[in-house]
mmCIF file with all atom_site columns, C-alpha atoms in Angstrom:
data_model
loop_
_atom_site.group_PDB
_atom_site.id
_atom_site.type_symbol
_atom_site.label_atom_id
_atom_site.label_alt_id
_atom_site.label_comp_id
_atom_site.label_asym_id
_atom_site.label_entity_id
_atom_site.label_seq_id
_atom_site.pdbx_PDB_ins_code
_atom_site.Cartn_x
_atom_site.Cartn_y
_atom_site.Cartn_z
_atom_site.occupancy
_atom_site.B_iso_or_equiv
_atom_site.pdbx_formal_charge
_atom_site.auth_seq_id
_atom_site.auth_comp_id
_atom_site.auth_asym_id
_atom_site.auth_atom_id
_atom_site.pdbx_PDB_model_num
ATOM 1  C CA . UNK A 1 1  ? -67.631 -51.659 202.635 1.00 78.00 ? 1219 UNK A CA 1
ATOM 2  C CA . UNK A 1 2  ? -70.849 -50.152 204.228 1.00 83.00 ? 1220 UNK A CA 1
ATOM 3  C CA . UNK A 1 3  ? -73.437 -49.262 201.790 1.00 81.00 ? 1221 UNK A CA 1
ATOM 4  C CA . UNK A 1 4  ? -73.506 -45.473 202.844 1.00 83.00 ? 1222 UNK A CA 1
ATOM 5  C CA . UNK A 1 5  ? -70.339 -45.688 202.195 1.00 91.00 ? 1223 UNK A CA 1
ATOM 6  C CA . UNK A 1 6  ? -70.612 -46.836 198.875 1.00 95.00 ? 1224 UNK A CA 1
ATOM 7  C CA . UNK A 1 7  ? -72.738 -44.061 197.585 1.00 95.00 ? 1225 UNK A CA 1
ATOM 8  C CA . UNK A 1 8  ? -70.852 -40.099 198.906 1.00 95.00 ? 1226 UNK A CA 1
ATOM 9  C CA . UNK A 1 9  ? -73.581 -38.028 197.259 1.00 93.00 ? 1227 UNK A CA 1
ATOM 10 C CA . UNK A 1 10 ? -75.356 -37.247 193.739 1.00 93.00 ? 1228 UNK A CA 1
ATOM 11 C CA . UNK A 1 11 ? -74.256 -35.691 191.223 1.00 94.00 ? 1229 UNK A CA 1
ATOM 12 C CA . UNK A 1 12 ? -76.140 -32.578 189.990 1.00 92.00 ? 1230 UNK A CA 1
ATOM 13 C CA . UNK A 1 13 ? -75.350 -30.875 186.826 1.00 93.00 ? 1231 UNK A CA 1
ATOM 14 C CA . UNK A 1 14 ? -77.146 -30.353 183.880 1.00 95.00 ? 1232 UNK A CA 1
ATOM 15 C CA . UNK A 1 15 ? -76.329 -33.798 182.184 1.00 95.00 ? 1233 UNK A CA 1
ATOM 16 C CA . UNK A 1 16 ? -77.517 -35.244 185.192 1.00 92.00 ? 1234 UNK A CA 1
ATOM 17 C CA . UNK A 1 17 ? -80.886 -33.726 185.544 1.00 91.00 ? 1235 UNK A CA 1
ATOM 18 C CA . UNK A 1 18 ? -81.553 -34.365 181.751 1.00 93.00 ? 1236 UNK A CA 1
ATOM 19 C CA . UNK A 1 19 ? -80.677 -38.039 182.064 1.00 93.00 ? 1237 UNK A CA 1
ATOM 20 C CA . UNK A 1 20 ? -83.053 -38.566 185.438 1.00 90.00 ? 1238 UNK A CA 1
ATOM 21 C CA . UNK A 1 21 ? -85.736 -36.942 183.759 1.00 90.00 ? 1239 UNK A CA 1
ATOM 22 C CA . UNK A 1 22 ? -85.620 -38.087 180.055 1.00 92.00 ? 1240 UNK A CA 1
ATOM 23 C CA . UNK A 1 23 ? -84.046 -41.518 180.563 1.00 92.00 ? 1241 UNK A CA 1
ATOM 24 C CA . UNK A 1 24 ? -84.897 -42.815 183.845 1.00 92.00 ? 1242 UNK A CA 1
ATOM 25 C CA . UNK A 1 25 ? -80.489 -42.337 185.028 1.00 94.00 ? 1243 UNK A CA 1
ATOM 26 C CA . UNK A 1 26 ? -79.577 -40.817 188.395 1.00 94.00 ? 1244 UNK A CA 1
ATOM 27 C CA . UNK A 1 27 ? -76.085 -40.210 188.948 1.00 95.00 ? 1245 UNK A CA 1
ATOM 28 C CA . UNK A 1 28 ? -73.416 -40.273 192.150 1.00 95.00 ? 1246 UNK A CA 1
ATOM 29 C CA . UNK A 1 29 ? -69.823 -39.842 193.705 1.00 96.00 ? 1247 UNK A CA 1
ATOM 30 C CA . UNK A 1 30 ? -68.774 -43.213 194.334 1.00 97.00 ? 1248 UNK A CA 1
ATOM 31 C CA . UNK A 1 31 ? -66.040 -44.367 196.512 1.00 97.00 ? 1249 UNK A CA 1
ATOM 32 C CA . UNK A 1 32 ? -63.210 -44.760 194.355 1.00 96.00 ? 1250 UNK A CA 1
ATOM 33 C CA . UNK A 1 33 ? -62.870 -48.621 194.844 1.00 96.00 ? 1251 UNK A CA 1
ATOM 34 C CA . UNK A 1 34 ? -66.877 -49.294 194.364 1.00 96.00 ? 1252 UNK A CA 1
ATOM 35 C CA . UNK A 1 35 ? -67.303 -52.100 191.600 1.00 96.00 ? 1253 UNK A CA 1
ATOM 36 C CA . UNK A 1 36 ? -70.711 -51.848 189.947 1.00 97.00 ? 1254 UNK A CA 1
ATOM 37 C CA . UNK A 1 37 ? -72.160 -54.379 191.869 1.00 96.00 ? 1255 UNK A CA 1
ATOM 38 C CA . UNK A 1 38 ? -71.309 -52.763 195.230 1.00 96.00 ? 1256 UNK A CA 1
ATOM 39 C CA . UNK A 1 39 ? -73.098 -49.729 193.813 1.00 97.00 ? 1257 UNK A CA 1
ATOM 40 C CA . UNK A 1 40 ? -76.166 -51.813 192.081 1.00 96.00 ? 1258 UNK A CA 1
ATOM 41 C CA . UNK A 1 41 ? -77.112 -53.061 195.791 1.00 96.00 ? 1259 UNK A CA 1
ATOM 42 C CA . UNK A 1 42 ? -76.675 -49.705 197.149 1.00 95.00 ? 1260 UNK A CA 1
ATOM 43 C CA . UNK A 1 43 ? -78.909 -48.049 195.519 1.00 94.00 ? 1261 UNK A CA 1
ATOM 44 C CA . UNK A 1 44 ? -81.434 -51.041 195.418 1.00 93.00 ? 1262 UNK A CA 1
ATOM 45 C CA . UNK A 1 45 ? -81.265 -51.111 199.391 1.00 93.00 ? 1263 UNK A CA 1
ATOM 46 C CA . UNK A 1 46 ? -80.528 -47.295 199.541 1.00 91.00 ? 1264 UNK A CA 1
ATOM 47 C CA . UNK A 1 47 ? -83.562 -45.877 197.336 1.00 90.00 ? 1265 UNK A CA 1
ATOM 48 C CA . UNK A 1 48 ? -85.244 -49.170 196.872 1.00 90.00 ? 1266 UNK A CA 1
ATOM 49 C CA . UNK A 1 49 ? -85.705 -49.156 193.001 1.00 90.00 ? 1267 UNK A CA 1
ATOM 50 C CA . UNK A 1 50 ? -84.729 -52.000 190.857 1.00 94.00 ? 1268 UNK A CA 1
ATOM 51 C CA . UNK A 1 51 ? -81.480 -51.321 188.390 1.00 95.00 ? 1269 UNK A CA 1
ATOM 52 C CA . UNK A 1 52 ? -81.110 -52.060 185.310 1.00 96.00 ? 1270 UNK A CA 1
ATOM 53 C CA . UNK A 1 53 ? -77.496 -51.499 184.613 1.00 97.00 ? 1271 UNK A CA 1
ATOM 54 C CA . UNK A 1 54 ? -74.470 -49.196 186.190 1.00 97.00 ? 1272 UNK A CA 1
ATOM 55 C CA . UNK A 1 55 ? -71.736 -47.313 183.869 1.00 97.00 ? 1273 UNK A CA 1
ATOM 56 C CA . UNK A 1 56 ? -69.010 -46.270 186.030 1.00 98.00 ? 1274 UNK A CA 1
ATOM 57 C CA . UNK A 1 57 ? -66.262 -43.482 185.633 1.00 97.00 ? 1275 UNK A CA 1
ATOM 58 C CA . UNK A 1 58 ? -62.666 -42.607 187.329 1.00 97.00 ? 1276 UNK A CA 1
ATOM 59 C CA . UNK A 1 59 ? -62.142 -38.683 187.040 1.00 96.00 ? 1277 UNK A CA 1
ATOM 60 C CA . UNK A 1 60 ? -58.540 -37.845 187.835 1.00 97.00 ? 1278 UNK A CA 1
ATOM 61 C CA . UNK A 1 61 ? -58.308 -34.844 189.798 1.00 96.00 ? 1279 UNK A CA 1
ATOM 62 C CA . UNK A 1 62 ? -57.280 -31.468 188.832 1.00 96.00 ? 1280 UNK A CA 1
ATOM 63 C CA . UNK A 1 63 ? -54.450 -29.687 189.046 1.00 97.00 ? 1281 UNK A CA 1
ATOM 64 C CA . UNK A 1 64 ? -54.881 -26.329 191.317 1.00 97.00 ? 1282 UNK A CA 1
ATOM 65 C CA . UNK A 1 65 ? -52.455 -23.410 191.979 1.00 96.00 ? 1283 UNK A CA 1
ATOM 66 C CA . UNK A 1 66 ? -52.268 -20.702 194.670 1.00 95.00 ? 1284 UNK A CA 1
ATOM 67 C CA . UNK A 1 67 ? -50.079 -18.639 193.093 1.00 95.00 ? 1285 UNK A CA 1
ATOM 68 C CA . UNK A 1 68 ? -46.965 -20.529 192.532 1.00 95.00 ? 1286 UNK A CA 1
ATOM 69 C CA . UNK A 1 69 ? -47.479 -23.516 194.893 1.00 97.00 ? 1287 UNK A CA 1
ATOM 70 C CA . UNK A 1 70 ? -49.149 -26.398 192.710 1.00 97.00 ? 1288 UNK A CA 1
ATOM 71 C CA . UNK A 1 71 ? -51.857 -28.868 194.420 1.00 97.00 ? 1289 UNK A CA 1
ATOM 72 C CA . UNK A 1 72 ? -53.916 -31.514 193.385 1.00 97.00 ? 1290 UNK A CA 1
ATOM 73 C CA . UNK A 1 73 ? -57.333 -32.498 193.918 1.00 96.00 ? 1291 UNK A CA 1
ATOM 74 C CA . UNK A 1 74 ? -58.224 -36.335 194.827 1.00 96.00 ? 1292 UNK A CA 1
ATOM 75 C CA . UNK A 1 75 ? -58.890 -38.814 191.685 1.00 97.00 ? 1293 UNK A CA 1
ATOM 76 C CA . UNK A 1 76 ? -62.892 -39.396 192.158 1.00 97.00 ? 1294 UNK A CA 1
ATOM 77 C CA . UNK A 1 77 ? -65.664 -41.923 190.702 1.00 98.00 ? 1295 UNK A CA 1
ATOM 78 C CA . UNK A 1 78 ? -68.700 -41.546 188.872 1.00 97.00 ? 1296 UNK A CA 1
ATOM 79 C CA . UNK A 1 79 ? -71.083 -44.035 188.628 1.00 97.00 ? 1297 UNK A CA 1
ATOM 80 C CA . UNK A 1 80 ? -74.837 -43.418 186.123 1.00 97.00 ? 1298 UNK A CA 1
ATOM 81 C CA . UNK A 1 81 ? -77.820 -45.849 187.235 1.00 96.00 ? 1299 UNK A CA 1
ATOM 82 C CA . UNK A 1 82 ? -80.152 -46.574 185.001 1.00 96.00 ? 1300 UNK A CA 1
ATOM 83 C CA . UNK A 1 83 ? -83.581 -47.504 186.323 1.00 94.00 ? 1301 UNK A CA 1
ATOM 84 C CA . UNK A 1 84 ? -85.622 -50.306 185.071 1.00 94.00 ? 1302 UNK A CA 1
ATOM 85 C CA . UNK A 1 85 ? -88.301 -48.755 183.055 1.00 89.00 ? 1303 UNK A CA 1
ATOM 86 C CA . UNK A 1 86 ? -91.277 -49.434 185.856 1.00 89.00 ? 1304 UNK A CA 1
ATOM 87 C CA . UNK A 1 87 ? -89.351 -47.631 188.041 1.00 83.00 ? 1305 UNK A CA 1
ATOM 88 C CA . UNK A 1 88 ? -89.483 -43.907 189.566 1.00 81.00 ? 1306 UNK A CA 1
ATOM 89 C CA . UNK A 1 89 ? -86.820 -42.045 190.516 1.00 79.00 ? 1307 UNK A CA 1
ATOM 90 C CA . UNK A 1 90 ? -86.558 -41.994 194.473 1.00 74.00 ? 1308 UNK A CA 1
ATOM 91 C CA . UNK A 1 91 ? -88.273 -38.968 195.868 1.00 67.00 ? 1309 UNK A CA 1
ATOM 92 C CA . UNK A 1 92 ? -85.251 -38.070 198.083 1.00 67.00 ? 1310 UNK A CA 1
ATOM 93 C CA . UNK A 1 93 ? -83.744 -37.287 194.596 1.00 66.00 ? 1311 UNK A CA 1
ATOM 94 C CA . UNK A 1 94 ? -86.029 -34.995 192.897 1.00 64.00 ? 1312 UNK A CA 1
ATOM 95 C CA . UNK A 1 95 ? -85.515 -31.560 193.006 1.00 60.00 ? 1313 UNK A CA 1
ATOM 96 C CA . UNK A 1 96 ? -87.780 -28.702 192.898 1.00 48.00 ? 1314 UNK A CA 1
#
């Protein structure tokens, strides 16, 4: 697996912006089948910060209606970097 495809995007909710500014933890969509290594070297080649450790996630998808017809969204993976404490979070992540 390609390392861009490794990583689909980050995450930002609130959680997430408390964590990368209070604890030094940025957090991304993964590719379902990612193990934490996989994702460890992607963002170490990616962003080019060190990692300290990766806790990973499996969301199951929810169910959606349109009226009476019932879908399903795709099962998804999170996956919550922590930095190692010299370490900045990546520019290309901060937002204004």
């Amino acid at each position: 697996m390609k390392l861009t495809d490794v990583i689909r995007r980050p995450l930002v909710t609130e959680k997430s912006t408390l964590q990368r500014e209070l604890q030094n933890v940025l957090a991304f969509e993964v590719h379902v089948d990612a193990t934490k290594v996989e994702i460890k070297q992607a963002v170490e080649q990616l962003f080019g910060a060190k990692v300290a450790a990766v806790r990973t996630a499996s969301q199951r998808g929810k169910l959606k209606r349109q009226g009476r017809f019932v879908g399903r969204r795709s099962d998804w993976k999170k996956a919550y970097v922590r930095l190692q404490a010299d370490q900045k979070v990546p520019e290309i992540l901060e937002i204004a």
